[in-house]
Amino acid sequence: MKGTRRRPGAALVVALALLAVPGVCLPAHAEAAPAFRDPDLPVAARVDDLLARLTLDEKVSLLHQYEPAIPRLGIGPFRTGTEALHGVAWLGKATVFPQAVGLASTWDPALIERVGSAVGDEARGFQQERPDGWGLNLWAPVVNLLRDPRWGRNEEGYSEDPYLTGSISTAYGDGLTGGDPDHLKTAPTLKHYLANNNEAHRTTTSSDLRPRVLHEYDEAAFRPAIAANAATGVMSSYNLVNGRPDTVNPDLDDVVRGWTDKDLLNVTDAFAPGNLLPGNQDYYPTLAEGDAAALKAGIDSFTDNSADPGPTTTAVTSALEQGLLKDSDVDTAVSHILAVRVRLGEFDPGGGRYGSIDSSVIDSPAHRKLAREAATKAAVLLKNDKALPLKASARNVAVVGPLADTLYTDWYSGTLPYAVTPKDGIAAKLGTPVASSEGADRITLRNTATGRYVTAGATADGAALKESAENGTASRFDVFDWGSGIVTLRSAANGKYVGYNWSGFVNDQVQPNGWYVQQQFVLERQDDGSSLLRYAGYETAESWWSNPVYLGPTDDGTLGLVPKERAAHYDKDVVRSGVDEAVAAVKGRDAAVVVVGSMPSINGREDHDRTDMGLAPAQEALVEAVRAANPKTVVVVENSYPTTLGALQKKVPAVLWTTHAGQETGNALADLLYGDANPAGRLTQTWYASESDLPSILDYDIIKSDRTYQYFRGRPLYPFGHGLSYTSFRYGGLKRVDGGYEVAVTNTGSRAGDEVVQLYTHQRTSRDKQPLKQLKAYARVSLKQGETKTVRLGLRTEDLAHWDVTRSRPVVESGTYDVLVGASSSDIRARASLAVRGETIPPRDLTRATRAENFDDYAGVRLVDESKVRGTAVGASGDGAWLKFADARLGPGTGRFTARVAGTAGTVEVRLGSPTGTLLGTAHTDGTASPYSYESVSATVAAAAGRKDVYLVLSGGLRLSSFTLR
């Protein structure tokens, strides 16, 4: 049921009634504690009591992210939005666990719950100090589906599959909350509702979600954690869905709150309320109208204007004065906020159940051990031609590559309390130093006109780059290739990266970082063999950027941004070849470990989708050279997303993938490479062989465009669920048991290991297009050498449902279903068929009002907002756009077609069999005053008795809401 508003003041009656209870008495001189501070009262009663004590102005003040203190009631400040994606972020040193996509790759909900609990503890530890900006409302986990691996925020999500995403997010949320929805350790918020899987123009692009995709895919990822009370709300996303900004998506109230009987605290994304205004989404003319619409849609807290609540409180107050909002609308939102604050124990003695957790938990020994376990379990062995594990005798090894001796953090990472790099981890494992090389060229940049060299500062703080006659350490830079032409330059003088500081270029950064990542450059090769040095910080792509982007000497002698015609031409002289150095390091060694991958601030991140799915060319060349020099080469790919890898994976004997796995990365890799741990991570996304396997990143219809493992018909590089082990497993036959299936799994190899047993289903026949396979259950099971375990996998009849567009509800069709169990979506080891007695979807009855969005197929249309408040219509992008309504039962005589339309003048044709099939009739419209002003148009249609596929062909610019055919 939906969380509902109680009658204000109800708790006052309860509190007074306590005084009449025998044995309950208060000193005559003492004032009774307010009911909202009584932990023995129900949450609802406490909220009602506190709500009744607040003035309207105080209530409005609580609607902003930064909620002020209310001293007269003894209430302290509260803030939504502590980042906790894979550890507590931005508050100082804290345990950093693997990125979210890595956590999910463990396929281990029990582990994920422990990680969530540790993160929740550390959030509580920071909370004890209560400086400005800290709070217990956590913005995690991200449950947006990884539908497209080019999404810049791929590192933040869990999987392309909604079932796996739901189970992992529920586990993480259970850990964060503490498992008791009435006594919260922290209050996790799911990000970002809904269908947020592209960064390009993310505030103005609309994700088209036909009903099946909406219900079977995108909503299915968000529902489990909310339904399990493992999350306390959602954050609305920047994008639009079906033409309506998610900031005012009515499903926040109409759908999401229906998944639980607990009050949810829904928040906007940062600055999203302002996006509703002209100049961006242009959905509402004033902030008062936009904020009012958001509150009515189900938003409770506005994340806008950073720490300044003024614009929000002014807008809401104005909306109240204009009659756009009622006091009760404010009460409803504030009650949701207060319910979460009550459950967090804020008003309980000592801070409630979790109030005693202090800062000693932060980066504790137990959490360090857990971080190592998570990093170990997250790694996926993609390929192994008996090259791994390395033998204990393989002590003379080299660890090379751009990520061999560094750990990178991402935008939402916490601050590493320490860093065990791959080189460090292997050296610690062997108890001896190991040879190493980053494989990066060290170069000088010499001005071809003056002969002077680009030089940097030698102190820890660096200095502004300038040109000098000096040709020594200060003029040397290590060049790291991150693909798409982007390089970073690290000064050999002090080991710091060169970056732009809005006035010049200084070598002062430990690693690339910041919102605009101002450490990015391109060396543009010229016809004369020289290179121009182009600055490529992300801000250069912003519409407001007007500065030049090329580097050259300025009047004060330092390097600055100059027009291209004044840019310096530089000879790039290689002082030390990175490939040659790496080759020298690996020659004659017992093994070579090459660590390649991504820089999380550059290779896809928030606000920037990936433009290249392959390894950087210089990194690929490095691997090939090392492999040629030492056949005993294993490759570690450390990044945040599927990589095409080209022909590289064919040339090396072993490939191990890990995400950026936090402080214990090196120890985990060493344990895996030397066999002290047996890899058992599994891919949570399809690794495609080529970018050509993917449609536009803006195409959200996974059913029509054959996206994800569920519908993809091509041959992937590595399939969903893939991951190898150092041992082998045998599966027995499937046995049907109450509530699911059982299968015996035996470790037939020479060492202990974990197997991830995966259960998929496939519906053989259906009225509708069905997935090729669909994950329904899984279990990670540990088996000793020779051990057999019976693994139980749940599967209920209702799990086989899909969305029936003809009746707008879930349906389980009668028929035969394949039950497939195995080690990945393509490695099926046991099969069974399941006969299901369900329903038969009847022919469409078009005599009843049919929503246009409930089509079976389409071309040339977009899903659009029927009104600004709610509803979805279909808009024709051009003439000849069409909708298919399959298997409709038509009457014997001449009929009448009636449609609700809006927009430009045009026609709706009714045809049979195809968009160019028999024309039954045509309805005409002269157009309406606005896209939201609908009128009914009608036409006589010819007789066409029987069960037919009906097509509606639309003129460009026309919007169709619903229709009947009688």
mmCIF file of C-alpha atoms in Angstrom, residues 206 240-244 283 851-853 860-878 881 883 897 899-908 925 927-928 930-937 952-963:
data_model
loop_
_atom_site.group_PDB
_atom_site.id
_atom_site.type_symbol
_atom_site.label_atom_id
_atom_site.label_comp_id
_atom_site.label_asym_id
_atom_site.label_seq_id
_atom_site.Cartn_x
_atom_site.Cartn_y
_atom_site.Cartn_z
ATOM 1 C CA SER A 206 13.926 11.876 -23.350
ATOM 2 C CA LEU A 240 12.920 13.104 -19.344
ATOM 3 C CA VAL A 241 10.852 9.943 -19.733
ATOM 4 C CA ASN A 242 8.310 9.931 -22.525
ATOM 5 C CA GLY A 243 8.677 13.691 -22.860
ATOM 6 C CA ARG A 244 8.214 14.586 -19.190
ATOM 7 C CA TYR A 283 8.728 22.838 -18.951
ATOM 8 C CA ARG A 851 -4.160 3.766 -25.162
ATOM 9 C CA ALA A 852 -1.954 4.549 -28.141
ATOM 10 C CA GLU A 853 1.161 3.735 -26.108
ATOM 11 C CA GLY A 860 8.763 6.876 -36.792
ATOM 12 C CA VAL A 861 7.190 7.789 -33.470
ATOM 13 C CA ARG A 862 8.251 9.113 -30.076
ATOM 14 C CA LEU A 863 6.520 8.617 -26.763
ATOM 15 C CA VAL A 864 5.472 12.008 -25.414
ATOM 16 C CA ASP A 865 3.773 13.570 -22.421
ATOM 17 C CA GLU A 866 0.001 13.575 -22.778
ATOM 18 C CA SER A 867 -0.173 16.431 -20.295
ATOM 19 C CA LYS A 868 2.398 18.066 -18.063
ATOM 20 C CA VAL A 869 0.948 16.252 -15.065
ATOM 21 C CA ARG A 870 0.561 12.652 -16.224
ATOM 22 C CA GLY A 871 -0.150 10.318 -19.106
ATOM 23 C CA THR A 872 1.755 9.176 -22.196
ATOM 24 C CA ALA A 873 0.788 9.771 -25.791
ATOM 25 C CA VAL A 874 2.433 8.890 -29.100
ATOM 26 C CA GLY A 875 3.874 11.606 -31.307
ATOM 27 C CA ALA A 876 4.641 11.166 -34.995
ATOM 28 C CA SER A 877 8.147 12.301 -35.891
ATOM 29 C CA GLY A 878 7.233 12.550 -39.565
ATOM 30 C CA ALA A 881 4.780 7.060 -38.818
ATOM 31 C CA LEU A 883 1.641 1.916 -34.812
ATOM 32 C CA PHE A 897 -12.905 5.028 -35.710
ATOM 33 C CA ALA A 899 -9.254 9.124 -31.784
ATOM 34 C CA ARG A 900 -8.066 11.721 -29.292
ATOM 35 C CA VAL A 901 -5.453 13.791 -31.055
ATOM 36 C CA ALA A 902 -3.475 16.970 -30.539
ATOM 37 C CA GLY A 903 -0.862 18.963 -32.347
ATOM 38 C CA THR A 904 -0.662 19.941 -35.992
ATOM 39 C CA ALA A 905 -3.223 19.397 -38.717
ATOM 40 C CA GLY A 906 -3.080 15.961 -40.265
ATOM 41 C CA THR A 907 -4.589 12.520 -40.585
ATOM 42 C CA VAL A 908 -4.789 9.154 -38.897
ATOM 43 C CA THR A 925 -7.790 17.016 -37.749
ATOM 44 C CA GLY A 927 -4.844 20.814 -35.460
ATOM 45 C CA THR A 928 -5.216 22.016 -31.891
ATOM 46 C CA SER A 930 -1.243 23.245 -28.227
ATOM 47 C CA PRO A 931 0.286 19.787 -27.989
ATOM 48 C CA TYR A 932 -1.678 19.357 -24.747
ATOM 49 C CA SER A 933 -5.084 20.357 -26.163
ATOM 50 C CA TYR A 934 -6.792 17.199 -27.372
ATOM 51 C CA GLU A 935 -9.843 16.817 -29.541
ATOM 52 C CA SER A 936 -11.804 13.823 -30.766
ATOM 53 C CA VAL A 937 -11.794 13.084 -34.466
ATOM 54 C CA LEU A 952 -2.564 3.413 -37.505
ATOM 55 C CA VAL A 953 -0.549 5.638 -39.826
ATOM 56 C CA LEU A 954 0.014 9.177 -38.586
ATOM 57 C CA SER A 955 0.933 12.509 -40.108
ATOM 58 C CA GLY A 956 4.042 14.205 -38.844
ATOM 59 C CA GLY A 957 3.544 16.406 -35.786
ATOM 60 C CA LEU A 958 0.369 14.640 -34.715
ATOM 61 C CA ARG A 959 -0.090 13.304 -31.181
ATOM 62 C CA LEU A 960 -2.371 10.376 -30.497
ATOM 63 C CA SER A 961 -3.542 9.662 -26.974
ATOM 64 C CA SER A 962 -6.190 6.948 -27.360
ATOM 65 C CA PHE A 963 -8.682 5.561 -29.828
#
